[in-house]
Coordinates of C-alpha atoms and ligand atoms in Angstrom, one line a residue:
Chain A
X1 CA -34.0 -19.9 261.3
X2 CA -32.4 -22.3 259.3
X3 CA -32.5 -21.9 255.2
X4 CA -36.2 -21.5 253.4
X5 CA -36.3 -24.8 251.4
X6 CA -38.3 -22.3 248.5
X7 CA -37.4 -18.7 247.8
X8 CA -38.9 -16.8 245.6
X9 CA -37.5 -13.1 244.8
X10 CA -38.7 -10.5 242.9
X11 CA -41.2 -12.8 240.2
X12 CA -42.4 -10.8 237.5
X13 CA -44.5 -13.2 235.4
X14 CA -46.8 -12.1 231.8
X15 CA -49.8 -13.8 229.9
X16 CA -48.2 -11.7 226.7
X17 CA -48.4 -8.7 227.4
X18 CA -50.6 -8.4 230.6
X19 CA -48.4 -8.4 234.1
X20 CA -49.7 -10.7 235.9
X21 CA -47.4 -10.9 239.3
X22 CA -45.8 -7.7 239.5
X23 CA -42.3 -8.5 241.7
X24 CA -43.7 -10.9 244.1
X25 CA -40.9 -12.1 246.5
X26 CA -41.7 -14.6 249.5
X27 CA -40.1 -17.1 251.4
X28 CA -41.4 -20.4 253.0
X29 CA -39.2 -21.9 256.1
X30 CA -38.6 -25.9 255.9
X31 CA -41.3 -27.6 258.1
X32 CA -44.0 -24.6 257.5
X33 CA -47.2 -24.2 256.3
X34 CA -47.0 -21.0 254.7
X35 CA -50.7 -19.1 252.7
X36 CA -50.9 -16.8 250.2
X37 CA -54.7 -15.2 250.2
X38 CA -55.5 -13.1 247.6
X39 CA -59.5 -12.3 245.4
X40 CA -59.9 -13.4 242.5
X41 CA -57.1 -12.5 239.9
X42 CA -54.8 -11.4 242.4
X43 CA -52.3 -13.8 240.9
X44 CA -52.1 -16.2 243.2
X45 CA -52.3 -19.5 240.5
X46 CA -49.6 -17.7 238.4
X47 CA -47.1 -17.5 240.9
X48 CA -48.0 -21.1 241.9
X49 CA -47.6 -21.5 238.0
X50 CA -44.4 -19.9 237.7
X51 CA -42.6 -22.0 241.1
X52 CA -43.3 -25.0 239.7
X53 CA -42.2 -24.4 235.7
X54 CA -45.3 -24.5 233.8
X55 CA -45.1 -20.7 233.6
X56 CA -41.4 -18.8 232.6
X57 CA -40.6 -15.4 234.2
X58 CA -40.0 -12.4 232.9
X59 CA -37.6 -12.0 235.7
X60 CA -36.8 -12.8 238.9
X61 CA -35.9 -16.0 240.8
X62 CA -37.4 -19.0 242.3
X63 CA -34.9 -21.1 244.8
X64 CA -35.6 -24.3 245.8
X65 CA -33.1 -25.9 248.6
X66 CA -31.0 -23.4 247.5
X67 CA -30.8 -24.4 243.5
X68 CA -32.5 -21.9 241.3
X69 CA -35.7 -23.6 239.3
X70 CA -37.3 -20.9 237.6
X71 CA -37.7 -21.9 233.8
X72 CA -37.0 -25.6 234.3
X73 CA -40.1 -28.1 232.7
X74 CA -42.3 -28.5 235.6
X75 CA -41.4 -32.7 235.0
X76 CA -37.4 -31.4 236.3
X77 CA -38.9 -29.1 239.3
X78 CA -41.3 -32.2 240.8
X79 CA -38.8 -34.6 240.2
X80 CA -36.1 -32.4 242.9
X81 CA -39.3 -32.7 245.3
X82 CA -42.0 -30.3 244.5
X83 CA -45.5 -31.6 244.0
X84 CA -48.7 -29.3 243.2
X85 CA -52.3 -30.0 243.1
X86 CA -53.1 -27.7 240.7
X87 CA -56.5 -25.3 240.9
X88 CA -59.5 -27.5 239.6
X89 CA -58.0 -30.8 240.4
X90 CA -56.8 -32.1 237.2
X91 CA -57.2 -35.7 238.0
X92 CA -57.1 -38.3 234.8
X93 CA -60.4 -38.6 233.9
X94 CA -60.5 -41.9 232.7
X95 CA -58.5 -43.9 234.9
X96 CA -58.8 -45.3 237.7
X97 CA -58.4 -43.6 240.9
X98 CA -55.6 -46.5 242.0
X99 CA -54.5 -45.4 238.4
X100 CA -54.4 -41.7 239.2
X101 CA -52.2 -42.6 242.6
X102 CA -50.0 -44.5 241.1
X103 CA -49.4 -42.1 238.4
X104 CA -48.6 -39.5 241.1
X105 CA -45.8 -42.4 241.8
X106 CA -45.0 -42.1 238.2
X107 CA -41.1 -41.2 239.0
X108 CA -40.5 -43.1 242.4
X109 CA -38.5 -46.7 241.6
X110 CA -39.5 -48.0 245.0
X111 CA -42.3 -50.6 244.9
X112 CA -42.6 -51.2 248.1
X113 CA -42.4 -47.7 249.5
X114 CA -45.1 -46.9 246.9
X115 CA -47.6 -49.8 248.1
X116 CA -47.0 -48.1 251.7
X117 CA -48.3 -44.8 250.5
X118 CA -51.0 -46.0 249.0
X119 CA -52.5 -47.3 252.5
X120 CA -51.3 -44.3 254.0
X121 CA -53.2 -42.2 251.6
X122 CA -56.3 -44.5 251.7
X123 CA -55.8 -43.7 255.6
X124 CA -56.2 -40.2 255.3
X125 CA -59.4 -40.3 253.0
X126 CA -61.0 -44.0 253.4
X127 CA -63.4 -43.0 250.7
X128 CA -60.8 -43.1 248.4
X129 CA -59.9 -46.8 249.5
X130 CA -63.6 -47.5 248.7
X131 CA -63.9 -45.9 244.7
X132 CA -60.3 -47.5 243.9
X133 CA -61.2 -49.2 241.0
X134 CA -63.7 -46.2 239.8
X135 CA -63.1 -43.5 236.9
X136 CA -62.1 -40.6 238.5
X137 CA -63.8 -38.6 236.8
X138 CA -67.1 -39.7 237.8
X139 CA -65.9 -39.1 241.5
X140 CA -67.4 -36.1 243.1
X141 CA -65.6 -32.8 243.3
X142 CA -64.9 -33.0 247.0
X143 CA -63.5 -36.7 246.5
X144 CA -61.6 -34.9 243.4
X145 CA -60.5 -32.8 245.6
X146 CA -59.1 -35.2 248.0
X147 CA -57.4 -37.5 245.2
X148 CA -55.6 -34.5 243.9
X149 CA -54.0 -33.7 247.2
X150 CA -53.2 -38.1 247.5
X151 CA -51.8 -38.2 244.7
X152 CA -49.5 -35.7 245.3
X153 CA -48.5 -37.0 248.3
X154 CA -47.8 -40.0 246.2
X155 CA -44.7 -38.5 245.1
X156 CA -43.1 -38.1 248.4
X157 CA -42.7 -34.4 248.1
X158 CA -40.6 -32.5 249.9
X159 CA -42.6 -29.3 249.4
X160 CA -46.5 -29.6 248.2
X161 CA -47.7 -26.8 246.5
X162 CA -51.7 -26.3 246.8
X163 CA -54.0 -24.0 245.1
X164 CA -57.1 -23.8 246.6
X165 CA -58.2 -27.1 247.9
X166 CA -61.3 -25.4 249.3
X167 CA -62.6 -24.4 246.3
X168 CA -66.5 -25.6 246.1
X169 CA -66.5 -27.5 248.9
X170 CA -68.9 -27.5 251.8
X171 CA -67.9 -25.9 255.2
X172 CA -67.2 -30.0 256.8
X173 CA -65.6 -31.2 253.7
X174 CA -62.9 -27.8 253.9
X175 CA -62.4 -28.3 257.5
X176 CA -61.9 -32.4 256.9
X177 CA -59.0 -32.1 253.8
X178 CA -57.3 -29.0 256.3
X179 CA -57.2 -31.1 258.5
X180 CA -55.2 -33.8 256.7
X181 CA -53.3 -31.2 255.5
X182 CA -52.3 -30.4 258.8
X183 CA -51.4 -33.9 259.5
X184 CA -49.4 -34.3 256.3
X185 CA -47.4 -31.6 257.2
X186 CA -47.2 -33.0 260.6
X187 CA -46.8 -36.2 260.3
X188 CA -44.7 -36.9 257.5
X189 CA -42.9 -33.1 257.5
X190 CA -43.4 -32.2 254.1
X191 CA -43.6 -28.5 253.7
X192 CA -47.0 -26.8 252.0
X193 CA -47.2 -23.5 250.3
X194 CA -51.4 -23.1 250.5
X195 CA -52.9 -20.6 248.2
X196 CA -56.4 -19.4 249.2
X197 CA -59.6 -17.4 248.9
X198 CA -60.6 -19.2 252.1
X199 CA -58.6 -17.0 254.8
X200 CA -60.3 -18.1 257.7
X201 CA -59.3 -21.8 256.9
X202 CA -55.9 -20.8 255.5
X203 CA -54.9 -18.5 259.1
X204 CA -56.1 -21.5 261.2
X205 CA -54.0 -23.9 259.2
X206 CA -50.9 -21.7 258.4
X207 CA -47.8 -20.1 260.1
X208 CA -47.3 -17.5 258.4
X209 CA -49.6 -15.4 255.5
X210 CA -48.7 -13.1 252.2
X211 CA -51.4 -10.8 251.1
X212 CA -51.4 -11.0 247.5
X213 CA -53.1 -7.6 245.4
X214 CA -53.0 -7.4 241.9
X215 CA -50.0 -9.2 241.4
X216 CA -48.2 -7.7 244.6
X217 CA -47.7 -8.6 248.2
X218 CA -49.3 -6.0 250.4
X219 CA -49.2 -7.5 253.3
X220 CA -46.7 -10.4 255.3
X221 CA -47.5 -11.3 259.3
X222 CA -47.8 -14.6 261.1
X223 CA -51.2 -15.9 261.0
X224 CA -52.0 -15.1 264.1
X225 CA -51.5 -11.5 263.5
X226 CA -53.2 -11.7 260.5
X227 CA -56.5 -12.5 262.0
X228 CA -56.6 -9.8 264.2
X229 CA -55.7 -7.3 261.7
X230 CA -58.8 -5.6 260.6
X231 CA -58.7 -4.7 256.8
X232 CA -58.3 -8.7 257.0
X233 CA -61.5 -9.0 259.1
X234 CA -62.8 -6.6 256.2
X235 CA -61.6 -8.2 253.2
X236 CA -61.2 -11.6 253.4
X237 CA -63.4 -13.5 256.6
X238 CA -66.1 -10.8 256.1
X239 CA -66.5 -9.9 259.6
X240 CA -67.0 -6.3 259.8
X241 CA -66.4 -3.5 262.7
X242 CA -69.5 -0.9 263.3
X243 CA -67.2 2.0 262.8
X244 CA -66.1 0.6 259.4
X245 CA -67.2 3.3 257.0
X246 CA -66.2 3.4 252.9
X247 CA -64.1 6.0 253.4
X248 CA -62.1 4.5 255.9
X249 CA -62.0 1.1 253.9
X250 CA -60.5 2.9 251.0
X251 CA -58.1 4.1 252.9
X252 CA -56.7 0.8 254.7
X253 CA -56.5 -0.5 250.9
X254 CA -54.2 2.4 249.8
X255 CA -51.9 2.1 252.8
X256 CA -51.3 -1.9 251.4
X257 CA -49.5 -0.5 248.0
Chain B
X1 CA -57.9 -43.9 192.1
X2 CA -55.4 -45.7 193.1
X3 CA -57.0 -49.2 192.0
X4 CA -55.8 -48.5 188.4
X5 CA -53.0 -50.6 187.5
X6 CA -52.7 -52.9 190.5
X7 CA -53.8 -56.0 189.6
X8 CA -56.5 -57.3 191.5
X9 CA -56.7 -55.3 194.4
X10 CA -58.6 -57.9 196.7
X11 CA -60.9 -58.2 193.7
X12 CA -60.6 -61.9 193.8
X13 CA -64.0 -62.7 195.6
X14 CA -65.7 -60.9 193.5
X15 CA -64.5 -62.6 190.9
X16 CA -66.3 -66.2 192.9
X17 CA -69.4 -64.0 193.3
X18 CA -69.8 -63.9 189.6
X19 CA -69.7 -67.8 189.4
X20 CA -73.0 -69.3 188.2
X21 CA -74.2 -70.2 192.0
X22 CA -76.8 -73.0 192.0
X23 CA -76.6 -74.1 195.7
X24 CA -77.6 -72.3 199.1
X25 CA -75.2 -74.0 200.2
X26 CA -72.9 -72.0 197.8
X27 CA -74.3 -69.0 198.8
X28 CA -73.1 -69.1 202.2
X29 CA -69.9 -70.3 201.2
X30 CA -69.6 -67.1 199.6
X31 CA -71.1 -64.8 201.9
X32 CA -69.1 -66.6 204.8
X33 CA -66.0 -66.2 202.3
X34 CA -66.7 -62.1 202.1
X35 CA -66.8 -62.3 205.7
X36 CA -63.8 -63.6 206.0
X37 CA -62.1 -61.4 203.7
X38 CA -64.0 -58.3 205.2
X39 CA -62.6 -58.7 208.5
X40 CA -59.3 -59.3 207.5
X41 CA -59.3 -55.7 205.0
X42 CA -61.4 -54.1 208.2
X43 CA -58.1 -55.2 210.5
X44 CA -55.6 -53.2 208.1
X45 CA -58.1 -50.3 208.1
X46 CA -58.7 -50.7 211.9
X47 CA -54.4 -50.5 212.4
X48 CA -54.5 -47.3 210.4
X49 CA -57.2 -46.0 212.4
X50 CA -55.8 -46.8 215.8
X51 CA -52.2 -44.8 214.1
X52 CA -54.8 -41.7 213.7
X53 CA -56.4 -42.3 216.8
X54 CA -53.2 -42.6 219.5
X55 CA -51.7 -39.3 217.9
X56 CA -55.2 -37.7 218.0
X57 CA -56.0 -37.9 221.6
X58 CA -52.0 -37.6 222.9
X59 CA -50.7 -34.6 220.8
X60 CA -54.4 -33.0 218.6
X61 CA -52.7 -33.4 215.5
X62 CA -53.8 -35.2 212.5
X63 CA -51.6 -37.8 211.0
X64 CA -52.6 -37.5 207.3
X65 CA -49.1 -39.2 206.9
X66 CA -50.1 -42.6 208.3
X67 CA -51.0 -44.5 204.9
X68 CA -47.5 -43.8 204.1
X69 CA -46.0 -44.9 207.3
X70 CA -47.3 -48.6 206.1
X71 CA -46.3 -47.6 202.8
X72 CA -42.9 -47.3 203.6
X73 CA -43.0 -50.1 206.5
X74 CA -43.8 -52.5 203.7
X75 CA -41.1 -51.4 201.5
X76 CA -38.4 -52.4 204.2
X77 CA -39.8 -55.1 204.8
X78 CA -39.3 -55.5 201.2
X79 CA -35.8 -54.6 200.8
X80 CA -34.5 -56.5 203.8
X81 CA -36.1 -60.0 202.5
X82 CA -35.4 -59.5 198.7
X83 CA -32.6 -57.1 198.5
X84 CA -31.0 -58.8 201.8
X85 CA -32.0 -62.1 201.4
X86 CA -33.3 -62.3 205.2
X87 CA -36.1 -64.5 206.7
X88 CA -39.2 -63.3 206.5
X89 CA -39.9 -62.7 210.6
X90 CA -37.0 -60.5 210.9
X91 CA -37.5 -58.6 208.2
X92 CA -40.9 -57.4 209.6
X93 CA -39.3 -57.3 213.0
X94 CA -36.4 -54.6 211.7
X95 CA -39.8 -52.9 209.4
X96 CA -41.5 -52.3 212.2
X97 CA -38.3 -51.3 214.9
X98 CA -36.8 -48.9 211.6
X99 CA -40.3 -47.1 210.7
X100 CA -41.3 -47.0 214.9
X101 CA -37.8 -45.5 214.9
X102 CA -38.3 -42.9 212.2
X103 CA -41.7 -42.3 214.1
X104 CA -40.0 -41.0 216.9
X105 CA -37.5 -39.3 215.0
X106 CA -40.2 -37.4 213.0
X107 CA -42.0 -36.2 216.2
X108 CA -38.9 -35.0 218.2
X109 CA -37.6 -32.8 215.4
X110 CA -40.9 -32.0 213.1
X111 CA -44.3 -32.5 214.8
X112 CA -43.3 -31.1 218.2
X113 CA -42.8 -28.1 216.9
X114 CA -46.6 -27.3 215.3
X115 CA -48.6 -28.3 218.4
X116 CA -50.7 -25.8 219.3
X117 CA -50.4 -24.3 215.4
X118 CA -54.0 -24.2 213.8
X119 CA -55.1 -27.3 212.7
X120 CA -55.3 -26.7 208.9
X121 CA -51.5 -25.8 208.9
X122 CA -50.4 -29.4 210.4
X123 CA -52.7 -31.2 208.1
X124 CA -51.0 -29.2 205.3
X125 CA -47.8 -30.4 206.7
X126 CA -48.8 -34.3 207.3
X127 CA -50.4 -34.4 203.7
X128 CA -47.0 -32.7 202.9
X129 CA -44.6 -35.0 204.6
X130 CA -46.6 -38.5 202.9
X131 CA -46.4 -36.8 199.6
X132 CA -42.6 -36.7 200.4
X133 CA -42.4 -40.4 201.9
X134 CA -43.7 -41.4 198.3
X135 CA -41.1 -39.4 196.5
X136 CA -38.5 -41.0 198.7
X137 CA -39.4 -44.1 198.0
X138 CA -40.3 -44.2 194.4
X139 CA -36.4 -42.5 194.7
X140 CA -35.3 -45.5 197.0
X141 CA -37.4 -48.7 196.2
X142 CA -38.7 -48.1 192.1
X143 CA -42.1 -47.5 191.0
X144 CA -42.8 -50.3 189.8
X145 CA -45.7 -53.1 191.6
X146 CA -43.8 -55.3 193.9
X147 CA -44.3 -58.7 195.1
X148 CA -43.1 -59.6 199.3
X149 CA -42.6 -63.4 199.3
X150 CA -44.6 -64.9 202.7
X151 CA -44.9 -68.0 204.1
X152 CA -48.5 -67.3 204.0
X153 CA -49.2 -68.5 200.1
X154 CA -51.6 -71.7 201.3
X155 CA -55.5 -72.2 201.5
X156 CA -57.3 -74.3 203.9
X157 CA -60.5 -75.5 202.6
X158 CA -63.1 -75.8 206.2
X159 CA -66.8 -76.8 204.2
X160 CA -66.2 -75.7 201.4
X161 CA -65.2 -72.6 202.6
X162 CA -61.5 -71.4 201.2
X163 CA -59.4 -69.8 203.7
X164 CA -56.4 -68.0 202.1
X165 CA -53.7 -67.5 204.8
X166 CA -52.9 -64.4 203.7
X167 CA -56.0 -62.9 205.2
X168 CA -55.6 -65.5 208.2
X169 CA -52.6 -64.0 209.3
X170 CA -53.8 -60.7 209.0
X171 CA -56.5 -61.5 211.1
X172 CA -54.5 -63.5 213.7
X173 CA -51.9 -61.0 213.2
X174 CA -54.3 -58.3 214.5
X175 CA -55.5 -60.0 217.0
X176 CA -52.0 -60.4 218.4
X177 CA -50.8 -56.8 218.1
X178 CA -53.8 -55.2 219.6
X179 CA -53.6 -57.8 223.0
X180 CA -50.7 -56.3 222.9
X181 CA -50.9 -53.1 222.9
X182 CA -53.8 -53.4 225.0
X183 CA -51.6 -55.2 227.9
X184 CA -48.8 -52.5 227.4
X185 CA -51.6 -49.5 227.8
X186 CA -53.5 -50.8 231.1
X187 CA -50.5 -52.7 232.7
X188 CA -47.5 -51.5 232.2
X189 CA -46.3 -47.3 233.5
X190 CA -45.8 -46.1 230.8
X191 CA -48.5 -47.2 228.8
X192 CA -50.5 -46.1 231.8
X193 CA -49.0 -42.4 231.4
X194 CA -49.1 -42.3 227.6
X195 CA -53.5 -43.0 228.5
X196 CA -53.0 -40.2 231.4
X197 CA -50.8 -37.8 229.0
X198 CA -53.7 -38.7 226.6
X199 CA -56.5 -37.3 229.4
X200 CA -54.4 -34.2 230.7
X201 CA -51.2 -32.9 229.5
X202 CA -50.6 -30.5 232.5
X203 CA -51.5 -32.8 235.0
X204 CA -48.8 -35.3 233.3
X205 CA -46.4 -32.5 233.4
X206 CA -47.2 -32.2 237.6
X207 CA -46.5 -36.0 238.6
X208 CA -43.4 -35.7 236.8
X209 CA -44.1 -37.5 233.5
X210 CA -42.3 -36.7 230.5
X211 CA -44.9 -36.0 228.5
X212 CA -42.8 -34.9 225.2
X213 CA -40.6 -38.4 225.2
X214 CA -44.4 -39.6 226.2
X215 CA -45.4 -38.0 222.4
X216 CA -42.8 -39.3 220.9
X217 CA -43.3 -43.0 221.7
X218 CA -47.0 -42.9 220.8
X219 CA -45.5 -41.8 217.1
X220 CA -43.1 -44.7 216.9
X221 CA -45.9 -46.9 218.3
X222 CA -48.6 -45.3 215.3
X223 CA -45.6 -45.8 213.2
X224 CA -45.1 -49.4 214.3
X225 CA -48.7 -50.3 214.5
X226 CA -48.9 -48.8 210.2
X227 CA -45.6 -50.6 209.3
X228 CA -47.1 -54.1 211.2
X229 CA -50.3 -53.6 208.8
X230 CA -48.3 -52.6 205.6
X231 CA -46.4 -55.9 206.3
X232 CA -50.0 -58.0 206.4
X233 CA -51.6 -56.5 203.7
X234 CA -49.0 -56.5 201.0
X235 CA -49.8 -60.2 199.8
X236 CA -52.7 -58.8 199.6
X237 CA -52.9 -55.4 197.7
X238 CA -48.8 -56.7 196.0
X239 CA -46.6 -53.0 197.3
X240 CA -46.5 -49.7 195.5
X241 CA -45.8 -46.4 196.6
X242 CA -49.9 -45.4 196.7
X243 CA -50.2 -48.5 198.7
X244 CA -51.1 -46.5 201.8
X245 CA -53.2 -43.7 200.4
X246 CA -56.3 -46.3 199.3
X247 CA -56.0 -47.5 202.5
X248 CA -55.7 -44.0 204.6
X249 CA -59.0 -43.1 203.4
X250 CA -61.1 -45.7 204.6
X251 CA -58.9 -45.9 207.8
X252 CA -59.6 -42.5 208.4
X253 CA -63.5 -42.8 207.4
X254 CA -63.5 -45.6 210.5
X255 CA -61.8 -43.4 212.7
X256 CA -64.9 -41.4 212.1
X257 CA -66.9 -44.1 212.4
X258 CA -65.8 -45.2 215.6
X259 CA -66.0 -41.7 217.2
X260 CA -62.5 -40.6 216.5
X261 CA -60.2 -41.0 220.2
X262 CA -61.8 -43.9 220.6
X263 CA -59.2 -47.0 220.4
X264 CA -61.8 -50.0 220.5
X265 CA -63.9 -47.8 218.1
X266 CA -61.5 -47.1 215.4
X267 CA -60.6 -51.3 215.5
X268 CA -65.1 -52.1 215.1
X269 CA -65.5 -48.7 213.1
X270 CA -62.2 -50.5 210.9
X271 CA -63.6 -53.7 210.2
X272 CA -67.1 -52.3 209.6
X273 CA -66.0 -50.4 206.7
X274 CA -63.9 -53.5 205.4
X275 CA -67.2 -55.6 206.2
X276 CA -69.2 -53.3 204.0
X277 CA -66.7 -52.8 201.6
X278 CA -66.7 -56.6 200.6
X279 CA -70.4 -57.1 200.5
X280 CA -71.0 -54.1 198.3
X281 CA -68.3 -55.3 195.8
X282 CA -69.5 -58.4 195.8
X283 CA -73.7 -57.2 195.4
X284 CA -73.6 -54.0 193.8
X285 CA -73.0 -52.7 190.7
X286 CA -69.3 -51.2 190.2
X287 CA -68.2 -48.5 192.2
X288 CA -70.0 -49.1 195.0
X289 CA -67.8 -51.0 196.3
X290 CA -65.6 -47.5 197.1
X291 CA -68.2 -45.6 197.6
X292 CA -70.4 -47.5 199.9
X293 CA -68.2 -47.3 202.8
X294 CA -68.5 -43.1 202.7
X295 CA -72.3 -43.5 202.0
X296 CA -72.2 -45.8 205.9
X297 CA -70.3 -42.9 207.5
X298 CA -72.2 -39.6 206.6
X299 CA -75.3 -41.7 207.4
X300 CA -73.7 -42.5 210.8
X301 CA -73.0 -38.9 211.0
X302 CA -76.1 -37.5 210.4
X303 CA -78.0 -40.3 212.7
X304 CA -75.5 -40.4 215.7
X305 CA -72.8 -37.3 215.0
X306 CA -70.5 -38.9 218.0
X307 CA -69.8 -41.9 216.0
X308 CA -70.1 -45.6 217.4
X309 CA -68.2 -45.2 220.4
X310 CA -68.3 -41.9 221.2
X311 CA -70.1 -40.1 224.0
X312 CA -72.5 -36.9 223.2
X313 CA -71.2 -33.7 223.3
X314 CA -67.8 -35.0 224.8
X315 CA -64.7 -32.6 225.4
X316 CA -61.5 -32.9 225.8
X317 CA -61.2 -31.9 229.4
Ligands
ATP1 N1 -54.3 -17.8 230.4 C1 -54.6 -16.4 230.6 N2 -54.0 -15.7 229.5 C2 -54.3 -14.0 230.2 N3 -54.4 -13.3 231.0 C3 -54.5 -14.2 232.4 C4 -54.6 -15.5 232.3 N4 -54.6 -16.5 232.9 C5 -54.9 -15.4 234.0 N5 -54.7 -13.6 233.9 C6 -54.8 -12.6 234.4 O1 -54.1 -12.8 235.2 C7 -54.0 -12.6 236.7 C8 -53.9 -13.8 237.7 O2 -54.5 -14.5 237.3 P1 -54.6 -16.1 238.7 O3 -55.4 -17.1 237.6 O4 -53.0 -16.0 238.8 O5 -55.8 -15.5 239.6 P2 -55.9 -16.1 240.9 O6 -55.2 -15.2 242.0 O7 -55.6 -17.8 241.3 O8 -57.5 -16.3 240.8 P3 -58.9 -16.8 241.3 O9 -58.6 -16.7 242.9 O10 -59.7 -16.4 240.4 O11 -57.9 -18.2 241.3 C9 -55.6 -12.3 236.2 O12 -55.6 -11.1 235.7 C10 -56.1 -13.2 235.1 O13 -56.9 -12.1 234.4
MG2 MG1 -56.0 -19.1 241.1

C-alpha cells in the first residue's frame, strides 16, 4: 500500500485540564474514504480540530504527506491542501453564496481554475446556483451544508475533513450529500476523512472505519466487516439482535477497551 | 470640556443665528447653512464611528484611542505642511499612510495580545494608549493650538447661502472615502475576506485567510480613516492635543445610535448627531449643543435599543 496521506499517532488533546483525546492513532490512505464513528462527546470533532491546526495537541503527531503539521496555524495547514468542513457548517452568514464559495478559493491564484470549479460545484448542487446571490445565512440547514462542502472543495484540496455532514438533515438529503461525497472522491481524487454518528451512511460510503469511544480508538476494520459486527449493529445502527441482553452488551463494551 | 480655549469650535453659525432675522427667507438661509455644517460635522463623527465599528466587528475590541489617532493624523499632516513645507495633498497622503502603518503596528505588537481578555481590561488599555498619544503629541509638537493651512479658505454663495469650502471639503472628502471603502470591501478579494473574517473568524482560518494579518489591515484602515477625518476637520476646529476627545465621544454615540456593528449605521448615526448638535446649538439655550445628541441617543436606546441599523436580538455568529 502507498504512503498514507494523513497519519495520526498517539495524539493527546486537552481542553484545559480535560483530556478529550487519549492517545489516538489512525491512517488515511491516499485516495480513500475513511470514517471515524463515535457517539456524542467521543472526541470526533476534537480529532479533526487537532488535525487541522485549530487545537494544539499535548502529545503525538499529525503527518500530512510526510510532513508533521501538528501545532501549525490552521491557515497554513489549509494552504498545504487540507480543507475542513466544520461541524455546524460555519458559513459566512452575511456574504452571498457566491462570495462564500470565492472565499473557499481564497488561497488560489488561478482565476480560470476557480471559475471552472465554481461551475463544477454548481453542477453538484444546482440549488446553490439558484441561490448564488442570496445571503448564506438565509439558506436552510441542508443548503448550508451543501455550501460548506462546496466551499471546502473550492480550494482544490487533496484531503477533505468532513465533520458530521448529516447532522440535522432529512434521510433523503443525507443520501444526496453522501452521493456527492462519493463523487468528489471518485471524480476529483480527493481523499476524505469523514466523522459521523450516522454509522449506516458512513459505513456504506467509506472503505475503512474507526470507532472512537471517550477519546480512544476501540475498533478499526474495513467498513464491510464493521457493518457485520454485532456491537456496531447494536450501538450505531440500532439493530438489536434477538439474543442480545443487557449483560451481554455490557460485556461487549468492555472488550472494546 | 475641550471647548475652553479653542476659538470658535464650529460656533460660527450660532453667531449667524443671533443676528436679527427679518424675512422668512433669511431664516431658510440659516437653516440651510446649519444643515450643511451639520452634515459636515456629522461626516467627521461618522468617519470616526466607522473606525470604531470596523475594529469592533473584526476583533470585538472597542478602541477608545480612535479620537487620538485622529489627533495624531492631524498633527502629522501639520508637521509635513508647516515644518517640512510640503504640498497639502502630499502631506495628507503622508499622514494617512503613516498613521495607518502605526495602527497596524499597534495591533501587531500590542492589541493582538489582549484579544479574549476581559472587555474592561481592553477598554482601560485603549484609554491609556490615548493618553500616551496625547502626551507624545504635546512633547513632539507642543500643546498650543495650531492652524493647518489648507487650499479650502474660500466661500461660495449660492442664493444667499454661504457655503464655506472647509465644510464642503469635509462632505466631499467623506463621500469619496466612503465610495472607495465601499468598493474595497465589496469588490476586492481582501475586502471580502475582511468581511468574512468579521463574520466568522474560525471559518476564515479554515479558508486559509491570514486572520492575524487581516486584523492588522483593519486597524490600518481605521487609523487611516481617522487621520483623513482629522485632516479634514483641522481647518474647522484647529489642531491641538485634545481635538480627538470631543469628537471620539460623539462618534462613539454615533456608532451606538447606528447599532454598533453596522457600517452604514455608523455614518448615518454620525450625520444625525452632527445635525442635532448644530440645530440644538442654534435654537436652544447654551449648553444644549453638547447635550442634545446624548438626549437623542438616550431616547433612541429606550425606544429602539438595537440602534438605527441593528436587527433586534442580533447575535454574533
Ligand atoms: N470547548 C470545550 N471545553 C471543554 N471541554 C470540551 C470542549 N469541547 C469539547 N469538550 C469535551 O471534549 C470531549 C470531546 O468533544 P468533541 O466535541 O470532540 O465530541 P464529538 O465526538 O465531536 O461529539 P458530537 O458528536 O456531539 O459532536 C467531550 O467530552 C466534550 O465535553
Ligand atoms: Mg462533534
